Tab-separated table of C-alpha atoms and ligand atoms in Angstrom:
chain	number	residue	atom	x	y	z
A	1	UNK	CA	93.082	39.376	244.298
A	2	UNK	CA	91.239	42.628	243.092
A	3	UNK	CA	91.361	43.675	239.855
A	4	UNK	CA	90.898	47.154	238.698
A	5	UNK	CA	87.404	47.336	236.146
A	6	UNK	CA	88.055	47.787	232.253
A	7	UNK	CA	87.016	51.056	231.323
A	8	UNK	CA	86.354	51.157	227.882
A	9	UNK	CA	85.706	54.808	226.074
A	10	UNK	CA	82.772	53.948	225.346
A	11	UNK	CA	81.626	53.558	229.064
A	12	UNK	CA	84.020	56.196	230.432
A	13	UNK	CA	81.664	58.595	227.201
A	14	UNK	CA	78.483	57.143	228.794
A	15	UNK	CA	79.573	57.905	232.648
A	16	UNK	CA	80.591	61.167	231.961
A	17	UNK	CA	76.786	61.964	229.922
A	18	UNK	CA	75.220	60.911	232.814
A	19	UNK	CA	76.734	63.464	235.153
A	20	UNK	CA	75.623	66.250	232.330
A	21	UNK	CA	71.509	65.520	232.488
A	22	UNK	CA	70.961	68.028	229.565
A	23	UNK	CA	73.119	66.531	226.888
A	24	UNK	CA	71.680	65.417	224.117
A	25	UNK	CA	74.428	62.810	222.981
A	26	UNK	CA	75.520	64.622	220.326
A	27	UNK	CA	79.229	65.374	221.622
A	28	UNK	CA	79.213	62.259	223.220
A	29	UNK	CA	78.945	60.862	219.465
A	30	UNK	CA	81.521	63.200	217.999
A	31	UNK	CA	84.364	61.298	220.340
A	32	UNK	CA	83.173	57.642	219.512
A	33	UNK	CA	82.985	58.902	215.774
A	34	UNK	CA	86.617	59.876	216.270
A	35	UNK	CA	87.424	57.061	217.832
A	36	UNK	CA	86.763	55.160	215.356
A	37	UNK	CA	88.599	57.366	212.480
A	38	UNK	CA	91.414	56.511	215.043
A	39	UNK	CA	91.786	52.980	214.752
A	40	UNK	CA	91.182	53.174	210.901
A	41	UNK	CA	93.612	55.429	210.535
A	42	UNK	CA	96.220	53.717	213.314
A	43	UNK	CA	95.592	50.227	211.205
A	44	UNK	CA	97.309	51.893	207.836
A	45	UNK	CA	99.819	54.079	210.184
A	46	UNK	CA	100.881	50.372	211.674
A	47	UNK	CA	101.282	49.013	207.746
A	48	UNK	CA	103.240	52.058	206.431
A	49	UNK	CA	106.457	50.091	206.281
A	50	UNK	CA	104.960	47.539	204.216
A	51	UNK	CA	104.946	50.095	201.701
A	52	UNK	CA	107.082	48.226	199.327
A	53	UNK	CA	105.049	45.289	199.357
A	54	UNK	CA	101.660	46.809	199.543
A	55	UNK	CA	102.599	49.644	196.988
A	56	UNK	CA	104.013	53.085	197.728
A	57	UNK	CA	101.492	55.998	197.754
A	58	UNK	CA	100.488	57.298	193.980
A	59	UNK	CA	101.242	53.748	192.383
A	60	UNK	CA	98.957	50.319	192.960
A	61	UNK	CA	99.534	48.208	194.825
A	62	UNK	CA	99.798	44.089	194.685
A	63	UNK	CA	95.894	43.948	194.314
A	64	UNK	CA	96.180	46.513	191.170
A	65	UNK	CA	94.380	49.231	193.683
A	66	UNK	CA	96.150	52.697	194.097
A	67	UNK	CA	97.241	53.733	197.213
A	68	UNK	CA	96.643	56.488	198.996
A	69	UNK	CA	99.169	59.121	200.806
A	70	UNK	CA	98.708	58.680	204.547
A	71	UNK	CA	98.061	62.291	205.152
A	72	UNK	CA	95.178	62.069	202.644
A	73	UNK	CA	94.029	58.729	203.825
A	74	UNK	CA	94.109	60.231	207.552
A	75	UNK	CA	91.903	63.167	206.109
A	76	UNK	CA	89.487	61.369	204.437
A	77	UNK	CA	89.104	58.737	207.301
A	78	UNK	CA	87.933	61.603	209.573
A	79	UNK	CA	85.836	63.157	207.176
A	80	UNK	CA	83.866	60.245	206.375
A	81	UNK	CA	83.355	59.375	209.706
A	82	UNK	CA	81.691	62.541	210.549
A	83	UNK	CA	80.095	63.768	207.826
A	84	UNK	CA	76.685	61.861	207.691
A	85	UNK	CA	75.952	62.039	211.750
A	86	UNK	CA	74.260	65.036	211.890
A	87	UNK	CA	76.231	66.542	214.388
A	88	UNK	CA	78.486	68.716	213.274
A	89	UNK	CA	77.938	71.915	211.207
A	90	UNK	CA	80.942	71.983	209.180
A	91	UNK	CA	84.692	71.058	209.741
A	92	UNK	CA	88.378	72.661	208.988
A	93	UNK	CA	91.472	70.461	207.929
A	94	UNK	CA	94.683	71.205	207.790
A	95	UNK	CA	94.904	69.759	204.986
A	96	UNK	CA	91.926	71.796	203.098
A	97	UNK	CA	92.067	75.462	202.522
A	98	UNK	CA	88.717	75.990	203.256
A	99	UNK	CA	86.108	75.256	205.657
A	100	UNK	CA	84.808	71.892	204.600
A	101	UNK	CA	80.754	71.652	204.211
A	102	UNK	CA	78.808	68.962	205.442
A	103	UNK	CA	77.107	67.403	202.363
A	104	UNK	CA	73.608	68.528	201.335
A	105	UNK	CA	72.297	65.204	201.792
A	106	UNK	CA	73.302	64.831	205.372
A	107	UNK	CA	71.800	66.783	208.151
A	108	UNK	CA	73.502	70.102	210.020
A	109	UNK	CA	74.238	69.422	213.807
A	110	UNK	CA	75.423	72.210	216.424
A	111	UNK	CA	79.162	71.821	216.525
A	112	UNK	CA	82.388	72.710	214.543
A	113	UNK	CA	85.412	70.177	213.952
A	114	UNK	CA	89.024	71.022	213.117
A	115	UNK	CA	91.530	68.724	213.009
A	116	UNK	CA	95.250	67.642	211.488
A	117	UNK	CA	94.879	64.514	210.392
A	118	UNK	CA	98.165	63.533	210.627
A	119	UNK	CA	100.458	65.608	212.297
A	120	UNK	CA	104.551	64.796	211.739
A	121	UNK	CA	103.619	62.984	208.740
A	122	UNK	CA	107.378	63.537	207.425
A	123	UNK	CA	108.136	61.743	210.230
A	124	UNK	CA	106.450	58.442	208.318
A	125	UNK	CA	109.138	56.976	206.390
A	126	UNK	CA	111.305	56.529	209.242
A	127	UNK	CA	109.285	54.788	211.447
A	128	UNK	CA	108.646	57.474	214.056
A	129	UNK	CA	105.475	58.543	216.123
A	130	UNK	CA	102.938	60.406	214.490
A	131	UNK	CA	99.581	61.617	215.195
A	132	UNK	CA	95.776	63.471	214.930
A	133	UNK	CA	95.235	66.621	216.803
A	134	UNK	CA	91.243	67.715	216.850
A	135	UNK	CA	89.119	70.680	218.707
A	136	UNK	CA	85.473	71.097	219.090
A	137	UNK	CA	83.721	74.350	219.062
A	138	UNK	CA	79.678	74.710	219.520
A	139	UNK	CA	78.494	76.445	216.368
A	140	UNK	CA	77.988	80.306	217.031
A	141	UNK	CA	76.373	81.770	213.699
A	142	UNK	CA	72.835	81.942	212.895
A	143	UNK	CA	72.043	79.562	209.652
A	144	UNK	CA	71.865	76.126	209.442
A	145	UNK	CA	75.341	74.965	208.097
A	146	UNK	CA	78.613	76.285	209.026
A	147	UNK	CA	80.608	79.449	208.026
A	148	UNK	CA	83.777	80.556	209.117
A	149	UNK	CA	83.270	82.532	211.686
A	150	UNK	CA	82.420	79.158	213.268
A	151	UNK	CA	85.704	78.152	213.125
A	152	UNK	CA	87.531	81.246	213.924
A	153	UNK	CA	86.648	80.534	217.535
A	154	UNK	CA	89.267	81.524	220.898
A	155	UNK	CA	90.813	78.126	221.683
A	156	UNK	CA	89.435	79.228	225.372
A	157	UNK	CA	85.711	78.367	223.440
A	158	UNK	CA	86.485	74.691	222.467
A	159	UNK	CA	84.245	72.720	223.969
A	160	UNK	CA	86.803	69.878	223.352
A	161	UNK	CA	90.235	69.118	222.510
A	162	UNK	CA	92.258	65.562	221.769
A	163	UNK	CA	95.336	64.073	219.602
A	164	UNK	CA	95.898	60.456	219.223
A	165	UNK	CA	99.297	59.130	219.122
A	166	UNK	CA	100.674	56.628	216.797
A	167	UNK	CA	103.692	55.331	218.730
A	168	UNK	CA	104.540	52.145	220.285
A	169	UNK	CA	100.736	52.103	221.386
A	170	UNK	CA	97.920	53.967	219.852
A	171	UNK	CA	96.422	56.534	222.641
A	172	UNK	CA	93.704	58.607	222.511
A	173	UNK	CA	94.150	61.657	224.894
A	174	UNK	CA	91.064	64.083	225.604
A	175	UNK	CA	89.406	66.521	227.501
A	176	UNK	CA	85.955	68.183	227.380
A	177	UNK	CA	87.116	70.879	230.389
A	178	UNK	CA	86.999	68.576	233.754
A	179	UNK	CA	90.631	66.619	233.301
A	180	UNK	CA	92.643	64.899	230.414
A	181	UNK	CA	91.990	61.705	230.204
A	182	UNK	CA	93.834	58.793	228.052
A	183	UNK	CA	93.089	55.386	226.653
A	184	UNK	CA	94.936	53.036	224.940
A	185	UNK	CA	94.017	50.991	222.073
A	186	UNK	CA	93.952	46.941	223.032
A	187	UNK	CA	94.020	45.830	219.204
A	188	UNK	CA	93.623	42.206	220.009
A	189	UNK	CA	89.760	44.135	221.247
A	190	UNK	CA	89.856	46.718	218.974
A	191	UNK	CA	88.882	49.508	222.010
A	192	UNK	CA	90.553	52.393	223.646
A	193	UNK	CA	90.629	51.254	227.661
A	194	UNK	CA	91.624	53.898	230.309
A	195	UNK	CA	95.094	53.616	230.706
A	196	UNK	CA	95.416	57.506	231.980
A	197	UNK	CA	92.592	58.925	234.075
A	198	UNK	CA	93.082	62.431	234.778
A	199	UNK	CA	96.311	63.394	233.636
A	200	UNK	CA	98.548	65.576	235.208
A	201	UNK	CA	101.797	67.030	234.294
A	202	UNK	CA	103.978	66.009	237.355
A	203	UNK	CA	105.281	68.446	239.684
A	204	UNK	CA	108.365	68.636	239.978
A	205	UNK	CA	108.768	68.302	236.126
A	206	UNK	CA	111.003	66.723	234.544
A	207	UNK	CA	114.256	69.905	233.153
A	208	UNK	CA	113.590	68.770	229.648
A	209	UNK	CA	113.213	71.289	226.985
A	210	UNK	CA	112.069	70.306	223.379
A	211	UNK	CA	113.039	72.664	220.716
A	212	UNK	CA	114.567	72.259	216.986
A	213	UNK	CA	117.928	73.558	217.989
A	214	UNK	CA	119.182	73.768	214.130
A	215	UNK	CA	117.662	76.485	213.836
A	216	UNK	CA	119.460	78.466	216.456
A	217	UNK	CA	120.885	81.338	214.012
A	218	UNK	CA	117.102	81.924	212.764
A	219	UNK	CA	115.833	82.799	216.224
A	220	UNK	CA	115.349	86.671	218.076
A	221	UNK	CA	117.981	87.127	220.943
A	222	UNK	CA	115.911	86.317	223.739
A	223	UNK	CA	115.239	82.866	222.093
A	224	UNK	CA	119.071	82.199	222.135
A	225	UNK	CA	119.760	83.712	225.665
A	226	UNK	CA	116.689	80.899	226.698
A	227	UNK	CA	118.270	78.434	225.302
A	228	UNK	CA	121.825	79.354	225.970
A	229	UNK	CA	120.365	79.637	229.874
A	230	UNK	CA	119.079	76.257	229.619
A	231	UNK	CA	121.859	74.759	228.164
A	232	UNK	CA	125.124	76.605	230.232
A	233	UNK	CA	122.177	75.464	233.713
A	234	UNK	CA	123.659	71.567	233.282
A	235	UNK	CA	120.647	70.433	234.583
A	236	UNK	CA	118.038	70.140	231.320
A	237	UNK	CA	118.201	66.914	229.328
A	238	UNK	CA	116.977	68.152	225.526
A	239	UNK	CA	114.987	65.565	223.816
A	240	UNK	CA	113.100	66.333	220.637
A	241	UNK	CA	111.321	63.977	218.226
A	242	UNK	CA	109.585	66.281	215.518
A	243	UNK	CA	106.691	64.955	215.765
A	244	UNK	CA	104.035	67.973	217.773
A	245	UNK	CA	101.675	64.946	219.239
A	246	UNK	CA	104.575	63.068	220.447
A	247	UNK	CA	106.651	65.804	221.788
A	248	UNK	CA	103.541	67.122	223.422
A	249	UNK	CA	102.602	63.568	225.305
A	250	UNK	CA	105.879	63.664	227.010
A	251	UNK	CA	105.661	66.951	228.252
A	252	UNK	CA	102.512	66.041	229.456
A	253	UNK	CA	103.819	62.608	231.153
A	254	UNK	CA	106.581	63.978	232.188
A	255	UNK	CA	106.942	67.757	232.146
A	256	UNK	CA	109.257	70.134	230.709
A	257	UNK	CA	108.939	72.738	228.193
A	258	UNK	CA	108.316	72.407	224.449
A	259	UNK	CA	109.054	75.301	222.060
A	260	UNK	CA	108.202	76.107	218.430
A	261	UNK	CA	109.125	79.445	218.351
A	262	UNK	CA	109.020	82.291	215.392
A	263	UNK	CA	112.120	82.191	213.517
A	264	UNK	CA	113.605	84.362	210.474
A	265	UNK	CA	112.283	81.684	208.071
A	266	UNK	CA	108.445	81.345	209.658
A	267	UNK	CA	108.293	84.930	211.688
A	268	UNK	CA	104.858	83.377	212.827
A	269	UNK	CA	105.801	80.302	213.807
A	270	UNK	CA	105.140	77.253	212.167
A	271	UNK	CA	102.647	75.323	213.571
A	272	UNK	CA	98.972	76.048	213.131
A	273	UNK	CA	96.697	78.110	216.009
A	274	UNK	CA	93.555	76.369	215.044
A	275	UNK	CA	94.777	72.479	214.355
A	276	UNK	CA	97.726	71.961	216.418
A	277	UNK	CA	98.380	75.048	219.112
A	278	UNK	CA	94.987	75.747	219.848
A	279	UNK	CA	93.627	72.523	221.334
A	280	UNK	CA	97.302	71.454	222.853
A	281	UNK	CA	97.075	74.370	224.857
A	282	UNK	CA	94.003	73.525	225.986
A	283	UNK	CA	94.728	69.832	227.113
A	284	UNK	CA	97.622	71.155	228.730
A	285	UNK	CA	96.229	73.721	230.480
A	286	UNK	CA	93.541	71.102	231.675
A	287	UNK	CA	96.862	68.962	232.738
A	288	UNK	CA	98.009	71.817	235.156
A	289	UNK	CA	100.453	73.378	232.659
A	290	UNK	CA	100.486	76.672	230.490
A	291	UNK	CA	100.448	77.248	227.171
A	292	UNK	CA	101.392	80.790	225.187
A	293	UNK	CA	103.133	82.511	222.183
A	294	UNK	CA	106.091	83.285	224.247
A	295	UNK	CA	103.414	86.346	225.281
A	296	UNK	CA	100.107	85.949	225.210
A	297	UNK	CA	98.129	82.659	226.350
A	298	UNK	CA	97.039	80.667	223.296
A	299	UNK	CA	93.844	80.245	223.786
A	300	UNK	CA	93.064	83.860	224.434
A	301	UNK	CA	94.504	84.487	220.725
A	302	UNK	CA	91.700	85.424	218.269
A	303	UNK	CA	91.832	83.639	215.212
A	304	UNK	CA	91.350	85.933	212.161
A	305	UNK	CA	92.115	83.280	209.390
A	306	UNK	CA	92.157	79.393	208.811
A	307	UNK	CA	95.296	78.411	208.752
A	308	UNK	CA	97.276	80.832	210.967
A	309	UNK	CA	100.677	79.833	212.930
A	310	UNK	CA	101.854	80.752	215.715
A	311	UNK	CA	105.081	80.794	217.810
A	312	UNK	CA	104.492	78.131	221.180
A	313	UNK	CA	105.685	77.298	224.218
A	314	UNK	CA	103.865	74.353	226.555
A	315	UNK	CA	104.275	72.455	229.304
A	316	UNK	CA	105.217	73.126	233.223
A	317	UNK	CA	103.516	76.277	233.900
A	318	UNK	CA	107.670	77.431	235.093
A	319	UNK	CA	109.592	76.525	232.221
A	320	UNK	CA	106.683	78.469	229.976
A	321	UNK	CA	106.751	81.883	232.592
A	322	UNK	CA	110.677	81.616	232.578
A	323	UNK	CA	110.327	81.469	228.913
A	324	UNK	CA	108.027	84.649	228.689
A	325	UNK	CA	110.425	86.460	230.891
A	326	UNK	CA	113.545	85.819	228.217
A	327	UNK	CA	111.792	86.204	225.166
A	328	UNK	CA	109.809	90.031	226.360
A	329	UNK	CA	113.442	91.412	226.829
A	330	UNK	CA	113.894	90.886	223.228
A	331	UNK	CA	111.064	90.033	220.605
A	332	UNK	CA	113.267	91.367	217.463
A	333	UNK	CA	113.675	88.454	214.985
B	1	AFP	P1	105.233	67.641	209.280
B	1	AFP	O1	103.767	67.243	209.378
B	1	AFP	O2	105.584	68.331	208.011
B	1	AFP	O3	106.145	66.485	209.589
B	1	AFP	O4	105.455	68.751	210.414
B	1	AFP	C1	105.295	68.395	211.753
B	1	AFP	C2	105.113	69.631	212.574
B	1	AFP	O5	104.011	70.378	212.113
B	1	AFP	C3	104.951	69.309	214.059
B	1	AFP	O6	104.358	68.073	214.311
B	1	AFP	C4	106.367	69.360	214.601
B	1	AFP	O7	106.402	69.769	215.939
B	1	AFP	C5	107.038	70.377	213.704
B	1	AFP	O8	106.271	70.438	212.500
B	1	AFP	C6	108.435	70.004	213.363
B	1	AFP	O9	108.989	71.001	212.541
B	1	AFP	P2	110.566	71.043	212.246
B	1	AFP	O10	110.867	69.877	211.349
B	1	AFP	O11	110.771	72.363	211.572
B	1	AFP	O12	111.305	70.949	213.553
């Protein structure tokens, strides 16, 4: 009988160093550092419907210590993990105005992190899949510690992208630029093991579009005559959970085209360029698919502030170009 090795991510990390002779380790840290915010952070996600027992966030709980909102826990998880490394420069959260500094005390390393913490987080209370979206830019300006401009970076710069899903299993999805690549958490180990090397998104896809359809009254014309088109075709299933990271995995296991498009309510979109658009586009444009505004591709868009949205469209390189071709007949909102 031949069994296939266990790939942990720590020895897929150390492979793929080895095949890049001038790396000094640093990035190579960033992911295990992440890693490990993951399963912190997937630990309390798995408790969340203990709530009533363990206390619900803002009160104490049984052991008279106050609880923390997941979102904040999520945010402070990932910040302490990197902070104190010396790797990175400064970091961006979605849940932080500004650009967050590295502390005095620590040392100043060479790269930029942004990340959600936890994307969907509405989505806790009922139980549903939830999940951490992060990018990694090389620092560009001249001091020491970060600035903005580091982080106002073309998604087409990141020098990495991941999310990690909390769903039935915890997965870590990433790439650095040569494939996606996703592991699953064993918890009876406590590691991520390759579960996905090299993800593609299959071809054909599967005719599944992915939009919040309530909305329909709120959208331009060509958004409606898209959807309409889909609809009155007989062939699309529609499935969509609300939750970016998990809508986004099943595009990318299965195909089919997700939409967050500008509405009358959020005539930018809604979801953010730099923590969730950004470095989904680039994971699925690493997975063979295409990722854009309805115009332009996402990661050529230049960032000119922090937290800016966008309108997007991802998955099978088709559904997104048949999407472009709808929405440029009509971009009135
Ligand atoms: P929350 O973090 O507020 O739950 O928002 C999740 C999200 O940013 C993204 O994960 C979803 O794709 C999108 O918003 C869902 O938004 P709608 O509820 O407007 O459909």
């Amino acid at each position: 009988m031949t069994t296939r090795p266990v790939v942990t991510l720590s020895r897929f990390l150390v492979h793929q160093e080895r095949m890049h002779p001038e790396a000094t380790g640093a990035f190579t840290n960033i992911l295990h550092d992440m890693a490990l915010a993951a399963k912190l952070i997937s630990r309390e996600v798995s408790k969340a419907g203990l709530v009533d027992i363990l206390g619900a966030a803002g009160r104490e709980n049984v052991h008279g210590e106050s609880v923390q909102k997941l979102d904040l826990f999520a945010n402070d998880v990932i910040y302490r993990a990197m902070d104190h490394t010396g790797h990175l420069a400064c970091m961006a959260s979605e849940e932080d105005d500004e650009v967050v500094p590295i502390p005095d005390e620590f040392p100043a390393g060479e790269y930029v992190l942004l990340y959600d913490p936890l994307d969907g987080s509405s989505n806790i209370d009922v139980n549903v899949s939830i999940g951490t979206i992060f990018s990694v830019h090389r620092k560009v300006s001249e001091g020491k510690r970060g600035t903005l401009a580091d982080c106002l970076q073309m998604g087409c710069r990141q020098v990495a992208a991941g999310y990690v899903l909390y769903g039935s299993s915890t997965m870590l999805v990433y790439t650095t630029g040569s494939g996606v690549h996703g592991f699953t958490l064993d918890p009876s180990i406590g590691e991520f093991l390759l579960s996905h090397p090299r993800m593609t998104i299959p071809e054909p896809p599967s005719k599944t579009y992915s939009i919040n359809e309530a909305y329909y009254a709120r959208w331009s014309r060509g958004q409606q005559r898209l959807v309409s088109y889909l609809k009155g075709k007989g062939e699309f299933g529609s499935r969509y959970i609300g939750s970016m990271v998990a809508d986004v995995h099943r595009t990318l296991l299965q195909g089919g085209l997700f939409m967050y498009p500008a509405d009358t309510r959020h005539p930018r979109g809604k979801l953010r360029l730099l923590y969730e658009a950004a470095p989904m586009a680039m994971i699925v444009t690493q997975a063979g698919g295409r990722a854009t505004d309805g115009a332009r591709d996402i990661l050529e868009i230049e960032p000119v502030e922090l937290h800016q949205r966008t309108p997007v469209y991802l998955g099978s390189s088709e559904f997104v170009e048949l999407a472009g071709r709808y929405l440029v007949e009509d971009s009135e909102i």
